[in-house]
Structure formats: structure tokens, C-alpha cells
Coordinates of C-alpha atoms in Angstrom, one line a residue:
X17 CA 8.7 53.0 20.0
X18 CA 5.7 50.7 20.6
X19 CA 3.2 49.1 18.1
X20 CA -0.2 47.6 19.0
X21 CA -0.1 44.6 16.8
X22 CA 0.8 40.9 17.0
X23 CA 4.5 40.9 16.2
X24 CA 6.5 37.9 17.1
X25 CA 6.4 37.7 21.0
X26 CA 9.3 36.3 22.9
X27 CA 9.8 35.2 26.7
X28 CA 10.9 37.9 29.0
X29 CA 14.4 37.5 30.5
X30 CA 14.5 36.3 34.0
X31 CA 16.2 39.7 35.1
X32 CA 13.1 41.8 33.7
X33 CA 11.6 44.2 36.2
X34 CA 9.4 47.2 36.3
X35 CA 12.1 49.6 35.4
X36 CA 13.6 48.2 32.2
X37 CA 10.2 47.7 30.8
X38 CA 10.3 51.3 29.7
X39 CA 13.9 51.0 28.2
X40 CA 14.5 52.3 24.9
X41 CA 13.9 49.0 23.1
X42 CA 11.3 47.8 20.6
X43 CA 8.1 47.2 22.3
X44 CA 4.9 45.2 21.3
X45 CA 1.5 45.0 23.1
X46 CA 0.8 41.4 23.6
X47 CA -2.5 39.9 22.4
X48 CA -5.1 39.6 24.9
X49 CA -3.2 41.8 27.2
X50 CA -3.9 45.3 26.1
X51 CA -1.4 48.1 26.8
X52 CA 1.0 46.2 28.7
X53 CA 4.1 46.7 26.6
X54 CA 6.8 43.9 26.7
X55 CA 10.1 45.2 25.3
X56 CA 12.2 42.9 23.0
X57 CA 15.3 43.3 21.2
X58 CA 15.0 44.6 17.5
X59 CA 16.7 41.4 16.2
X60 CA 14.3 38.8 17.9
X61 CA 15.8 35.4 18.6
X62 CA 14.6 32.1 19.8
X63 CA 16.1 29.1 21.4
X64 CA 17.7 26.7 19.1
X65 CA 17.4 23.8 21.3
X66 CA 21.2 23.4 21.4
X67 CA 22.0 25.8 24.2
X68 CA 22.0 28.9 22.0
X69 CA 19.8 31.0 20.0
X70 CA 18.9 31.6 16.4
X71 CA 16.9 34.2 14.6
X72 CA 13.0 33.7 14.1
X73 CA 13.4 34.4 10.5
X74 CA 15.9 32.5 8.6
X75 CA 14.7 32.6 4.9
X76 CA 18.0 31.1 3.3
X77 CA 17.4 27.9 5.4
X78 CA 13.8 27.5 4.2
X79 CA 14.2 25.3 1.2
X80 CA 16.7 22.9 3.0
X81 CA 14.1 22.7 5.9
X82 CA 11.3 22.0 3.5
X83 CA 13.3 19.3 1.8
X84 CA 14.1 17.6 4.9
X85 CA 10.6 17.7 6.1
X86 CA 9.4 16.3 2.7
X87 CA 11.9 13.4 2.9
X88 CA 11.0 12.6 6.6
X89 CA 7.3 13.0 6.2
X90 CA 4.4 10.6 6.0
X91 CA 3.5 11.7 2.6
X92 CA 6.7 11.0 0.8
X93 CA 6.7 7.5 2.8
X94 CA 3.2 6.9 1.1
X95 CA 4.5 7.9 -2.3
X96 CA 7.5 5.6 -2.0
X97 CA 5.0 2.9 -1.1
X98 CA 2.9 3.6 -4.2
X99 CA 5.7 3.3 -6.4
X100 CA 6.9 0.0 -4.6
X101 CA 3.2 -1.5 -5.2
X102 CA 3.2 -0.4 -8.8
X103 CA 6.2 -2.7 -9.4
X104 CA 5.1 -5.4 -7.1
X105 CA 2.4 -7.1 -9.3
X106 CA 4.6 -9.1 -11.7
X107 CA 2.7 -12.3 -10.7
X108 CA -0.3 -10.8 -12.7
X109 CA 1.5 -10.9 -16.0
X110 CA 2.4 -14.6 -15.9
X111 CA 0.1 -15.2 -18.7
X112 CA 2.1 -13.1 -21.1
X113 CA 5.4 -15.0 -20.7
X114 CA 4.1 -18.4 -19.6
X115 CA 4.0 -19.6 -23.2
X116 CA 7.6 -19.1 -23.8
X117 CA 8.4 -21.0 -20.4
X118 CA 6.2 -23.8 -21.9
X119 CA 8.0 -23.8 -25.3
X120 CA 11.7 -23.3 -24.3
X121 CA 11.5 -26.0 -21.6
X122 CA 9.3 -28.4 -23.3
X123 CA 6.5 -28.4 -20.9
X124 CA 3.1 -29.8 -21.3
X125 CA 0.2 -27.9 -20.1
X126 CA -0.1 -29.9 -16.8
X127 CA 3.5 -29.2 -16.1
X128 CA 3.0 -25.5 -16.8
X129 CA 0.0 -25.3 -14.4
X130 CA 2.3 -26.8 -11.9
X131 CA 4.5 -23.8 -12.5
X132 CA 1.7 -21.4 -12.2
X133 CA 0.4 -23.1 -9.0
X134 CA 3.8 -22.7 -7.3
X135 CA 3.9 -19.2 -8.4
X136 CA 0.6 -18.5 -6.8
X137 CA 1.6 -20.2 -3.7
X138 CA 4.7 -18.1 -3.5
X139 CA 2.6 -14.9 -4.0
X140 CA -0.1 -15.6 -1.5
X141 CA 1.9 -17.3 1.4
X142 CA 3.1 -14.6 3.6
X143 CA 2.7 -15.5 7.2
X144 CA 6.6 -15.8 7.3
X145 CA 7.0 -12.2 6.1
X146 CA 4.9 -11.0 8.9
X147 CA 7.0 -13.0 11.5
X148 CA 10.0 -11.4 10.1
X149 CA 8.4 -7.9 10.4
X150 CA 7.9 -8.8 14.1
X151 CA 11.5 -8.6 14.9
X152 CA 12.8 -6.6 12.1
X153 CA 12.4 -2.8 10.8
X154 CA 10.5 -2.4 7.6
X155 CA 13.5 -1.6 5.5
X156 CA 14.9 -5.1 6.3
X157 CA 11.7 -6.7 5.1
X158 CA 11.9 -4.7 2.0
X159 CA 15.5 -5.7 1.5
X160 CA 14.8 -9.3 1.8
X161 CA 12.0 -9.1 -0.6
X162 CA 14.1 -7.4 -3.1
X163 CA 16.8 -10.0 -2.9
X164 CA 14.3 -12.8 -3.3
X165 CA 12.7 -11.0 -6.4
X166 CA 16.0 -10.6 -8.1
X167 CA 17.2 -14.0 -7.2
X168 CA 14.1 -16.1 -8.3
X169 CA 13.3 -14.4 -11.5
X170 CA 16.9 -14.0 -12.4
X171 CA 17.4 -17.8 -12.2
X172 CA 14.1 -18.3 -14.2
X173 CA 15.4 -16.1 -16.9
X174 CA 18.7 -17.8 -17.1
X175 CA 16.8 -21.3 -17.2
X176 CA 14.4 -20.3 -20.2
X177 CA 17.1 -18.7 -22.2
X178 CA 19.2 -21.7 -22.0
X179 CA 22.2 -20.1 -20.0
X180 CA 21.7 -22.9 -17.4
X181 CA 23.0 -26.4 -18.6
X182 CA 21.6 -28.9 -18.2
X183 CA 18.1 -27.5 -18.2
X184 CA 16.9 -27.5 -14.6
X185 CA 14.2 -30.0 -13.7
X186 CA 10.5 -29.0 -13.1
X187 CA 10.9 -28.7 -9.2
X188 CA 13.7 -26.5 -9.5
X189 CA 11.8 -24.2 -11.9
X190 CA 8.8 -24.0 -9.4
X191 CA 11.2 -23.3 -6.8
X192 CA 12.5 -20.3 -8.6
X193 CA 9.2 -18.8 -9.6
X194 CA 8.0 -19.3 -6.1
X195 CA 10.9 -17.6 -4.5
X196 CA 10.5 -14.7 -7.0
X197 CA 6.8 -14.5 -6.4
X198 CA 6.9 -14.7 -2.7
X199 CA 8.8 -11.4 -2.8
X200 CA 5.4 -9.7 -3.1
X201 CA 4.5 -10.7 0.3
X202 CA 7.4 -8.9 1.7
X203 CA 6.7 -5.9 -0.3
X204 CA 3.1 -5.8 1.0
X205 CA 4.3 -6.4 4.6
X206 CA 6.9 -3.9 4.5
X207 CA 5.3 -1.1 2.6
X208 CA 1.4 -1.7 2.7
X209 CA 1.4 -2.5 6.6
X210 CA 3.5 0.3 7.4
X211 CA 1.3 2.6 5.5
X212 CA -2.0 1.4 7.4
X213 CA -0.1 2.0 10.6
X214 CA 0.9 5.5 9.7
X215 CA -2.8 6.4 8.5
X216 CA -5.0 4.1 10.8
X217 CA -8.1 6.2 10.3
X218 CA -7.9 5.9 6.6
X219 CA -6.9 2.3 6.1
X220 CA -9.7 1.5 3.6
X221 CA -8.7 4.3 1.2
X222 CA -4.9 3.7 1.6
X223 CA -5.3 -0.1 1.0
X224 CA -7.4 0.7 -2.1
X225 CA -4.8 3.1 -3.4
X226 CA -1.8 0.8 -2.7
X227 CA -3.5 -2.3 -4.0
X228 CA -4.7 -0.3 -7.1
X229 CA -1.2 0.4 -7.9
X230 CA -0.3 -3.1 -7.6
X231 CA -3.3 -3.9 -10.2
X232 CA -1.9 -1.3 -12.7
X233 CA 1.4 -2.9 -12.5
X234 CA 0.6 -5.5 -15.1
X235 CA -0.3 -2.9 -17.5
X236 CA 2.7 -0.9 -16.6
X237 CA 5.1 -3.9 -17.1
X238 CA 3.4 -4.4 -20.4
X239 CA 4.2 -1.1 -21.8
X240 CA 7.8 -1.2 -20.6
X241 CA 8.4 -4.4 -22.0
X242 CA 6.9 -3.4 -25.4
X243 CA 9.1 -0.1 -25.3
X244 CA 12.3 -1.9 -24.2
X245 CA 12.2 -5.1 -26.1
X246 CA 10.2 -4.5 -29.2
X247 CA 6.6 -4.5 -30.7
X248 CA 4.4 -7.2 -31.5
X249 CA 2.8 -8.5 -28.3
X250 CA 3.3 -12.1 -29.5
X251 CA 7.0 -12.3 -29.8
X252 CA 9.9 -13.4 -27.4
X253 CA 8.7 -12.5 -24.0
X254 CA 11.6 -13.9 -22.2
X255 CA 13.1 -10.5 -21.6
X256 CA 10.1 -9.6 -19.8
X257 CA 11.1 -12.1 -17.1
X258 CA 14.4 -10.4 -16.7
X259 CA 12.5 -7.1 -16.5
X260 CA 10.4 -8.3 -13.7
X261 CA 13.4 -9.6 -11.9
X262 CA 15.4 -6.4 -11.6
X263 CA 12.9 -3.4 -11.7
X264 CA 10.9 -4.2 -8.5
X265 CA 14.3 -4.8 -6.7
X266 CA 15.5 -1.8 -7.7
X267 CA 12.6 0.3 -6.7
X268 CA 12.4 -1.4 -3.2
X269 CA 16.1 -0.7 -2.6
X270 CA 15.8 2.9 -3.4
X271 CA 13.1 3.6 -1.1
X272 CA 14.6 1.4 1.7
X273 CA 15.3 4.6 4.0
X274 CA 11.8 5.9 3.4
X275 CA 9.5 3.2 4.4
X276 CA 9.2 3.3 8.3
X277 CA 6.7 3.7 11.0
X278 CA 6.4 7.2 11.9
X279 CA 5.5 7.9 15.5
X280 CA 5.6 11.9 15.5
X281 CA 2.2 13.3 16.4
X282 CA 0.0 14.5 13.7
X283 CA -1.3 18.0 13.8
X284 CA -5.1 18.4 13.7
X285 CA -4.8 20.3 10.4
X286 CA -2.8 17.5 8.9
X287 CA -5.5 14.8 9.8
X288 CA -8.2 17.0 8.3
X289 CA -6.3 17.3 4.9
X290 CA -5.8 13.5 4.7
X291 CA -8.9 12.6 2.6
X292 CA -8.1 15.4 0.1
X293 CA -4.5 14.3 -0.3
X294 CA -5.8 10.8 -0.9
X295 CA -8.2 12.1 -3.5
X296 CA -5.3 13.8 -5.2
X297 CA -3.4 10.4 -5.4
X298 CA -6.7 8.9 -6.8
X299 CA -7.1 11.3 -9.4
X300 CA -3.4 10.9 -10.7
X301 CA -3.9 7.0 -10.7
X302 CA -7.3 7.3 -12.5
X303 CA -5.6 9.3 -15.1
X304 CA -2.9 6.8 -15.5
X305 CA -5.4 4.0 -16.0
X306 CA -7.2 6.1 -18.4
X307 CA -4.1 6.6 -20.5
X308 CA -3.3 2.9 -20.3
X309 CA -6.8 2.1 -21.4
X310 CA -6.5 4.3 -24.5
X311 CA -3.0 3.1 -25.2
X312 CA -4.1 -0.5 -25.1
X313 CA -7.0 0.2 -27.5
X314 CA -4.9 2.0 -30.0
X315 CA -2.2 -0.6 -29.9
X316 CA -4.6 -3.4 -30.7
X317 CA -6.1 -1.2 -33.5
X318 CA -2.8 -0.1 -35.1
X319 CA 0.7 -1.6 -35.4
X320 CA 3.0 0.5 -33.3
X321 CA 6.8 1.0 -34.0
X322 CA 9.4 0.8 -31.1
X323 CA 9.4 4.7 -31.0
X324 CA 5.8 4.9 -30.5
X325 CA 5.9 2.3 -27.9
X326 CA 8.7 4.1 -26.2
X327 CA 6.6 7.2 -26.1
X328 CA 3.8 5.5 -24.4
X329 CA 6.3 4.1 -21.7
X330 CA 7.6 7.6 -21.2
X331 CA 4.1 9.1 -20.5
X332 CA 3.4 6.2 -18.2
X333 CA 6.7 6.8 -16.3
X334 CA 6.0 10.5 -16.1
X335 CA 2.5 9.8 -14.7
X336 CA 4.0 7.8 -11.9
X337 CA 6.0 10.9 -11.0
X338 CA 2.9 13.1 -10.7
X339 CA 1.8 11.9 -7.4
X340 CA 4.9 13.6 -6.0
X341 CA 3.1 16.9 -6.6
X342 CA 0.7 16.0 -4.1
X343 CA 3.3 15.2 -1.5
X344 CA 4.9 18.7 -2.1
X345 CA 1.6 20.3 -1.6
X346 CA 0.8 18.6 1.6
X347 CA 4.2 19.0 3.0
X348 CA 4.5 22.6 2.0
X349 CA 1.2 23.4 3.8
X350 CA 2.4 22.0 7.0
X351 CA 5.7 23.7 6.7
X352 CA 4.2 27.2 6.0
X353 CA 1.8 26.6 9.0
X354 CA 4.6 25.5 11.3
X355 CA 7.0 28.5 10.3
X356 CA 4.7 31.4 10.2
X357 CA 5.5 34.0 12.7
X358 CA 2.3 33.4 14.6
X359 CA 3.2 29.6 14.6
X360 CA 6.9 30.3 15.8
X361 CA 5.4 32.7 18.5
X362 CA 3.0 30.0 19.8
X363 CA 5.8 27.8 20.4
X364 CA 7.9 30.3 22.4
X365 CA 5.3 32.3 24.2
X366 CA 3.4 31.5 27.3
X367 CA 0.9 34.3 28.1
X368 CA 1.8 35.9 31.5
X369 CA -0.4 37.8 33.9
X370 CA 2.3 39.9 35.3
X371 CA 6.0 40.4 34.8
X372 CA 6.9 37.9 37.5
X373 CA 4.7 35.3 36.0
X374 CA 7.0 34.9 33.1
X375 CA 9.8 33.6 35.4
X376 CA 7.4 30.9 37.0
X377 CA 8.8 27.5 36.1
X378 CA 6.4 25.3 34.1
X379 CA 4.7 22.5 35.7
X380 CA 6.5 19.1 35.4
X381 CA 4.9 16.7 33.0
X382 CA 3.0 14.0 34.3
X383 CA 4.8 10.8 34.7
X384 CA 4.2 8.4 31.9
X385 CA 3.4 4.7 33.2
X386 CA 6.2 2.2 32.3
X387 CA 5.0 -0.5 29.8
X388 CA 4.7 -4.0 31.3
X389 CA 7.8 -5.8 30.9
X390 CA 8.1 -8.4 27.9
X391 CA 8.9 -12.0 28.6
X392 CA 11.7 -13.2 26.5
X393 CA 11.1 -16.9 27.1
X394 CA 9.5 -18.4 23.9
X395 CA 7.4 -20.8 26.0
X396 CA 5.9 -18.0 28.0
X397 CA 5.2 -16.1 24.8
X398 CA 3.4 -19.2 23.2
X399 CA 1.4 -19.7 26.4
X400 CA 0.3 -16.1 26.2
X401 CA -0.6 -16.5 22.4
X402 CA -2.8 -19.6 23.4
X403 CA -4.9 -17.3 25.9
X404 CA -8.6 -16.7 25.1
X405 CA -8.4 -14.1 22.1
X406 CA -9.1 -10.4 22.8
X407 CA -12.4 -8.7 21.5
X408 CA -12.7 -8.0 17.8
X409 CA -10.8 -5.1 16.8
X410 CA -8.0 -5.6 19.5
X411 CA -4.6 -6.7 18.7
X412 CA -4.6 -10.7 18.2
X413 CA -1.5 -12.8 18.2
X414 CA -0.7 -14.8 15.0
X415 CA -1.9 -18.0 16.7
X416 CA -5.1 -16.4 18.1
X417 CA -6.0 -15.0 14.7
X418 CA -5.4 -18.4 13.0
X419 CA -7.5 -20.5 15.2
X420 CA -10.7 -18.1 15.3
X421 CA -13.8 -19.0 13.6
X422 CA -13.7 -15.7 11.8
X423 CA -10.3 -16.2 10.2
X424 CA -11.5 -19.6 9.1
X425 CA -14.6 -17.9 7.3
X426 CA -12.2 -15.2 5.7
X427 CA -9.7 -17.8 4.7
X428 CA -12.4 -20.0 3.0
X429 CA -13.9 -17.0 1.1
X430 CA -10.2 -16.0 0.1
X431 CA -9.0 -19.4 -1.1
X432 CA -12.2 -20.4 -3.0
X433 CA -13.3 -17.0 -4.2
X434 CA -10.0 -15.2 -5.1
X435 CA -8.4 -18.5 -6.0
X436 CA -10.9 -18.8 -8.9
X437 CA -10.3 -15.4 -10.2
X438 CA -6.5 -15.9 -9.9
X439 CA -6.8 -19.3 -11.8
X440 CA -8.5 -17.3 -14.7
X441 CA -6.1 -14.5 -14.7
X442 CA -3.0 -17.0 -14.7
X443 CA -4.5 -19.1 -17.6
X444 CA -6.0 -16.1 -19.8
X445 CA -3.3 -16.8 -22.4
X446 CA -4.0 -20.5 -22.9
X447 CA -7.8 -19.9 -22.5
X448 CA -7.6 -17.1 -25.3
X449 CA -5.5 -19.7 -27.4
X450 CA -7.9 -22.6 -26.9
X451 CA -11.0 -20.3 -28.0
X452 CA -9.2 -19.2 -31.1
X453 CA -8.1 -15.6 -30.3
X454 CA -5.1 -14.3 -32.1
X455 CA -1.8 -14.2 -30.1
X456 CA -1.8 -10.3 -30.0
X457 CA -5.0 -10.3 -28.1
X458 CA -3.3 -12.2 -25.1
X459 CA -1.5 -8.9 -24.0
X460 CA -4.7 -7.2 -24.6
X461 CA -6.6 -9.5 -22.0
X462 CA -3.6 -9.1 -19.5
X463 CA -3.8 -5.3 -19.7
X464 CA -7.4 -5.2 -19.4
X465 CA -7.4 -7.4 -16.4
X466 CA -4.7 -5.1 -14.9
X467 CA -6.6 -2.0 -15.6
X468 CA -9.9 -3.4 -14.1
X469 CA -8.0 -4.9 -11.3
X470 CA -6.9 -1.4 -10.3
X471 CA -10.4 0.1 -10.7
X472 CA -11.7 -2.6 -8.5
X473 CA -9.2 -1.9 -5.8
X474 CA -9.8 1.7 -5.7
X475 CA -13.5 1.5 -5.9
X476 CA -13.6 -1.2 -3.2
X477 CA -11.1 0.9 -1.1
X478 CA -13.1 4.2 -1.3
X479 CA -16.5 2.7 -1.6
X480 CA -16.1 0.1 1.4
X481 CA -14.7 2.9 3.6
X482 CA -17.9 5.2 2.5
X483 CA -20.2 2.5 3.3
X484 CA -18.7 1.5 6.4
X485 CA -18.7 5.2 7.7
X486 CA -22.1 6.1 6.5
X487 CA -24.1 3.1 6.8
X488 CA -22.2 0.7 8.9
X489 CA -22.1 -1.9 6.2
X490 CA -19.7 -4.7 7.3
X491 CA -16.8 -5.2 4.8
X492 CA -17.5 -9.1 4.9
X493 CA -20.7 -8.4 3.3
X494 CA -19.0 -6.2 0.5
X495 CA -16.7 -9.0 -0.1
X496 CA -19.4 -11.5 -0.7
X497 CA -21.2 -9.3 -3.2
X498 CA -17.9 -8.7 -5.0
X499 CA -17.3 -12.7 -5.2
X500 CA -20.8 -13.1 -6.6
X501 CA -20.1 -10.6 -9.4
X502 CA -17.2 -12.6 -10.5
X503 CA -19.7 -15.6 -11.4
X504 CA -20.9 -14.2 -14.8
X505 CA -17.4 -14.0 -15.8
X506 CA -16.5 -17.6 -15.0
X507 CA -19.5 -18.7 -16.8
X508 CA -18.8 -16.8 -19.9
X509 CA -15.4 -18.6 -20.1
X510 CA -17.1 -22.1 -19.3
X511 CA -19.8 -21.5 -22.1
X512 CA -17.3 -20.1 -24.7
X513 CA -19.4 -17.5 -26.0
X514 CA -17.9 -15.9 -29.0
X515 CA -16.1 -12.6 -28.2
X516 CA -17.1 -12.8 -24.5
X517 CA -13.4 -13.3 -23.2
X518 CA -13.1 -9.4 -23.3
X519 CA -16.1 -9.0 -21.0
X520 CA -15.0 -11.9 -18.8
X521 CA -11.4 -10.4 -18.5
X522 CA -13.0 -7.2 -17.4
X523 CA -15.4 -8.7 -14.9
X524 CA -12.7 -11.0 -13.3
X525 CA -10.1 -8.4 -13.2
X526 CA -12.6 -6.0 -11.5
X527 CA -13.6 -8.6 -8.9
X528 CA -10.3 -9.9 -8.1
X529 CA -9.1 -6.4 -7.6
X530 CA -12.1 -5.4 -5.6
X531 CA -11.6 -8.3 -3.0
X532 CA -7.9 -7.3 -2.3
X533 CA -8.6 -4.2 0.0
X534 CA -11.8 -5.5 1.4
X535 CA -9.9 -8.7 2.7
X536 CA -6.9 -6.8 4.1
X537 CA -9.0 -4.2 5.7
X538 CA -11.3 -6.8 7.2
X539 CA -8.1 -8.6 8.7
X540 CA -6.6 -5.3 10.2
X541 CA -10.2 -4.4 11.7
X542 CA -11.1 -7.7 13.0
X543 CA -7.7 -8.9 14.4
X544 CA -5.6 -5.5 14.8
X545 CA -3.0 -3.9 13.1
X546 CA 0.0 -5.1 15.0
X547 CA 0.6 -8.5 12.8
X548 CA -0.1 -8.7 9.2
X549 CA -0.8 -10.3 5.6
X550 CA -8.1 -28.9 -18.2
X551 CA -6.1 -31.8 -19.2
X552 CA -4.8 -32.4 -22.7
X553 CA -4.3 -35.7 -24.4
X554 CA -0.7 -37.4 -24.0
X555 CA 1.9 -35.7 -26.1
X556 CA -0.5 -32.8 -26.9
X557 CA 0.7 -29.5 -25.4
X558 CA -2.1 -27.2 -26.7
X559 CA -5.9 -27.8 -26.2
X560 CA -8.4 -26.4 -28.6
X561 CA -12.0 -25.8 -28.1
X562 CA -14.6 -24.9 -25.4
X563 CA -14.2 -28.2 -23.7
X564 CA -10.6 -27.3 -22.7
X565 CA -11.8 -25.2 -19.7
X566 CA -15.4 -25.8 -19.5
X567 CA -15.5 -28.3 -16.4
X568 CA -12.8 -26.3 -14.9
X569 CA -14.7 -23.1 -14.7
X570 CA -18.1 -24.6 -13.9
X571 CA -16.2 -26.0 -10.7
X572 CA -14.8 -22.5 -10.2
X573 CA -18.3 -21.1 -10.4
X574 CA -19.6 -23.3 -7.8
X575 CA -16.7 -22.7 -5.4
X576 CA -17.0 -19.1 -5.9
X577 CA -20.6 -19.3 -4.7
X578 CA -19.5 -21.2 -1.8
X579 CA -16.9 -18.3 -1.0
X580 CA -19.6 -15.7 -1.1
X581 CA -21.8 -17.7 1.4
X582 CA -18.6 -17.9 3.8
X583 CA -18.2 -14.3 3.4
X584 CA -21.9 -13.6 4.2
X585 CA -21.6 -15.8 7.2
X586 CA -18.7 -13.7 8.4
X587 CA -20.6 -10.6 7.8
X588 CA -23.3 -12.1 10.1
X589 CA -21.0 -12.9 12.9
X590 CA -19.4 -9.5 12.9
X591 CA -22.6 -7.3 12.4
X592 CA -22.5 -5.9 15.9
X593 CA -18.8 -5.1 15.7
X594 CA -19.3 -3.2 12.4
X595 CA -22.5 -1.3 13.8
X596 CA -20.1 0.5 16.3
X597 CA -17.4 3.1 15.7
X598 CA -14.4 0.8 15.0
X599 CA -12.1 3.7 14.5
X600 CA -12.9 5.3 17.8
X601 CA -9.5 4.5 19.4
X602 CA -7.6 6.0 16.5
X603 CA -9.5 9.5 16.8
X604 CA -8.1 12.6 18.6
X605 CA -8.0 12.5 22.2
X606 CA -8.2 8.4 22.5
X607 CA -5.5 6.0 22.8
X608 CA -3.8 4.6 19.9
X609 CA -2.6 0.9 20.4
X610 CA -1.0 0.6 17.0
X611 CA 1.7 3.2 16.9
X612 CA 4.5 0.9 17.5
X613 CA 7.8 1.5 16.4
X614 CA 10.7 -0.4 14.6
X615 CA 11.4 -3.4 16.6
X616 CA 8.9 -2.7 19.4
X617 CA 7.4 -5.9 21.0
X618 CA 5.0 -4.2 23.3
X619 CA 2.0 -1.7 22.9
X620 CA 2.9 2.0 23.6
X621 CA 1.6 4.0 26.6
X622 CA -2.1 5.2 26.1
X623 CA -1.0 8.8 25.9
X624 CA 1.0 8.0 22.7
X625 CA -0.8 9.3 19.5
X626 CA -0.1 8.5 16.0

């Protein structure tokens, strides 16, 4: 019995001839070959790849296969990175617990500023994390970061709670917080850089989302602290140091086996669905930010109990799990497409012109050229790194990038512009106190900065990608505009306008966040993807009045303008580069020089696709 349809075709056995084509077996007319019946067994089977055969349809194994695909897929890797980033922003809540460091250790404001300085140095110096990532897989980079986070903050917690006797000297406390904060560089290198390599054509969007979750982490930590350790917002904040010590480390360890460079080819359908999936992640994160904003407003207006803070924290944790639904949706769509009868048939069936054509051996694949050998001598690698740099957009060595004029301009804009906003964020608690704001407002300022930090990151990530794709606007020019937006916030602090600190925290948080994905995307585009990343009187510990921070923020305003000028100069130098198609080498049918695997030291062959 034969049917004229498109059931699952199979290959004709090598002993098939014109006589047994008419044997009493189930027959099917192949597509595009009308009325040429090929007889197949009633229980079609396909090669299992292990020397045997397996049924084409195996429904009992579908859930297990789907689960395996989800755990090994790009989208679960991205989700794990989102959670790692949402716990990697502990440095942004320094203003909440800094007052307890000052009180318990008997520091002056100058000494506390020194501690904050070393915290910022640890959080922003990450070249050694990039060097470690050059010779180790991402999971080891994350493991090192987790150990540093736990060790640094745990020792700081033991110091401020008096469990370390005698009290450690100032330099040792600075070392503790620098080590703990430096774990953020390892989290960025291990998770963020890996995600950019796995989604190279959507790097702006991916960076915006990842850095956006880092921006939200301050508000997330605040809610968890209030739920775990009691209400008030102005009480003992030392347990918060313990929380930021163990929670980020635990999240990184949980996803150690997930974060990796995936070199499997992307189906065209998967590439087309990327932006839709990223929008799904964006909507969930926007909902989380909106809930946090409402919770902050209500918590400031009303006095919450421990149970009510617990409810807020439970909602926050539940919303962090929602992006997993996007992961399931995307992987289920790919799984369904790959396991339908038509897709399975396409894998097994090669359309023959005659019965004997089915037995014709397939042509041998074209030989892949061997990659050039890697010189193992450190001196030779150093000389290679000192050669003239490649064109913009190609992979630079670390030394080639460091000595370029483009990097000097970008570093100047980052150090002056982002450094000014970070100074305001670190000292927001003391600024509020000096201007007469109540203690409960400090947590509000930090949460506002965290939420607007997030909004700035996702807005800059999606917005800069759209402006670049549609209008070829250079990212450094966007960076210059963002830095100029921070100037009004600095001036509001310097002038001490009543009630203006809320507006200043919003402006500074937004600009600080917006600068992050633009800077990282600019580095990856210009230098390639392979390597990444007021004084008080003597004896007085608290300064009151506008004069405390006026001069400091007038200076910050000036250097922020200088940073914007440096970013504008970089935009002028790179205008021709951004006028072209900077993503051409990642598109289908072109080479991909960034699809390197764990531990690879050379670029892959040109035929290899991400």
C-alpha cells in the first residue's frame, strides 16, 4: 500500500533493486519525485550515530532531550549570566553600610574615603582578570571571583563586628574591601565577556541587559537585607556586608558549569529569534524595576514590618526566576523545529535521481586549513604584541590596545566622567547626612540610584544598538552625550538646592548606568572580542552643610565636561569606522574570528561559524 504524501523518508538500503521496490512493504512517494515509490519498513528507523538504529519517533525521551538541550543551550547560559550579574553589584551599596564601618572602626571621613577609594580601585581594575581568562576557561575565572568575593567581604564583616582582635589597621581593611570588590571584575570577565562571544551580533543589547541587572543588584540587595535582618533602613547594616559576601559567591558557584563559550553553529531560525528573546528578558527586567520603584516609594511613606519586607523580597526573587520562561520558550521552539518529522527526514534523506544514485558515496568534505602554529616562547609573543596594531575592529593584543590613542581617549573619558558619578554614588550617604536628610532617606537614595542605573544601562544598550544600526551614530558620541547629562546632577549637589538630592540621585544613577554598556561595546568593537574588560576639621567625623561637598562637585563637574570632550574626540576619530558595517564579519556566510573555545590561543578557521 502506497500513499502520496510526505511521510518520513529514509535512505534506500544498498541492496535495493528494481525488483524489491515492488515488494509488499509500506511505500511512499518522495517529494519532488512524483510516482517513484520507495518502500520502507512499517517501523522506520534512523541511524543512532553509534553503529545501530533507533526509532524516528521516541516520545518518552522527548522531555529528557529537551531538558538536556535547555541546560546546554545558549539561552540558559545567558540566564545564568543574568543572575550572576544581578548579584555582582555589591560595590554600589557601599553608601548603606559605610557609616557602620566608620562608627565601629572609629574612622574619620578621610579614612572612610580611603576605604571607598580602594573599593573602587578593586571594582574597576580588571586587566588581570582578562589575563587569567586568556589561559583558563570561564568557569575557573568565575570560581576565582567567587573565592575573592567570599574571602574579602567575610574578613571585612569580621572586622566591623569585632570578631577580629585587635582591630585591623586601615591598610588591611582597604585590602579586604579591594579584594572583595575585585571579584566583580572576574564576574564581568567570566560571564559578560562569554555572553558577548556567544551573541556577537547583539552585543549592545546583551551588554545593556547584563549591566542592567548589575544596576538592579543594589535595590535587590537592599530588599533582601531588609527582609533578612529587620526593617528600619537606618539600623545595624553590618549584616549586609555578610550578605554581599556569601550570596554572589553562591550564585557564581551554582552556574560554574553553565557559563562557557558555545561553538556549535546557530541555526538561521535561532539567529532571527534573538532580538525577540532579548525583548522578553527586557520586559521582565522592566517589570522588576517597576516593582522595586513602587516598593521603595511605599517603604518610604509607610513603616513596614518584617513580614511585609519578606513579601517584597519574595516577589523580587520570584521575578528573577521569570526570565527562565523565555529560556524554555526559545529552546522549546528550537527543539520542536529539530525534532519534527520533516526536520528529522531532512537530516537522513538525500534526494536521489535513480535507485542507484542512493548508493553513491557522498563527496568528501573540503579540507580545512590548519591554523598557524602558536609560538610558545614568551619573548616571541611579546614581540608579536608590539607589532603595528591591526585595523579597528580586528583583534588587538592587550599591549596593542593599551598604547593606542583610541584607548587613551576612552580611558580618559571613563576615568574622569564615570569616576565622577561613582564618587557621588559612594558618598551619597554622607552627602545626604551633610545636607540634613533623615537616615531612612539614605537607603532610598541608594535604591533610586540602583533602579535608574539599571534603566540607563538597558536604555543605552538597546538605544545605542538602534542608533548604530539605523543611523551609524558612533558609540563614543553617545558616551559624550551621556556624560554631559550628568553635569546637572553634580551641580545640584554642589549648590545644595533643597530637596534636589532625589533628582540628583536619579540623574547620576542614569548616567552612570548608561555609560557602562556603551564603554564596553566600544572596547569590543574597536579592539576586538578576544581580550577583555571634603575634608572635616580635626577630631570631627561628620561635616554638616553645603560647604562639605561644594568644591568637590564643582571639580567633578569640570572633569566630567573634560571627559565628554575626550569621548567626542574619540567619536571624531572613529567616524569612518562606525559609518561602515561593523558586524559584517559575524553575519551568515562570513567568517567569525571570535568563536574561540575554552583555552584556545589562536583564531579559528574562517569556515567556523558562531
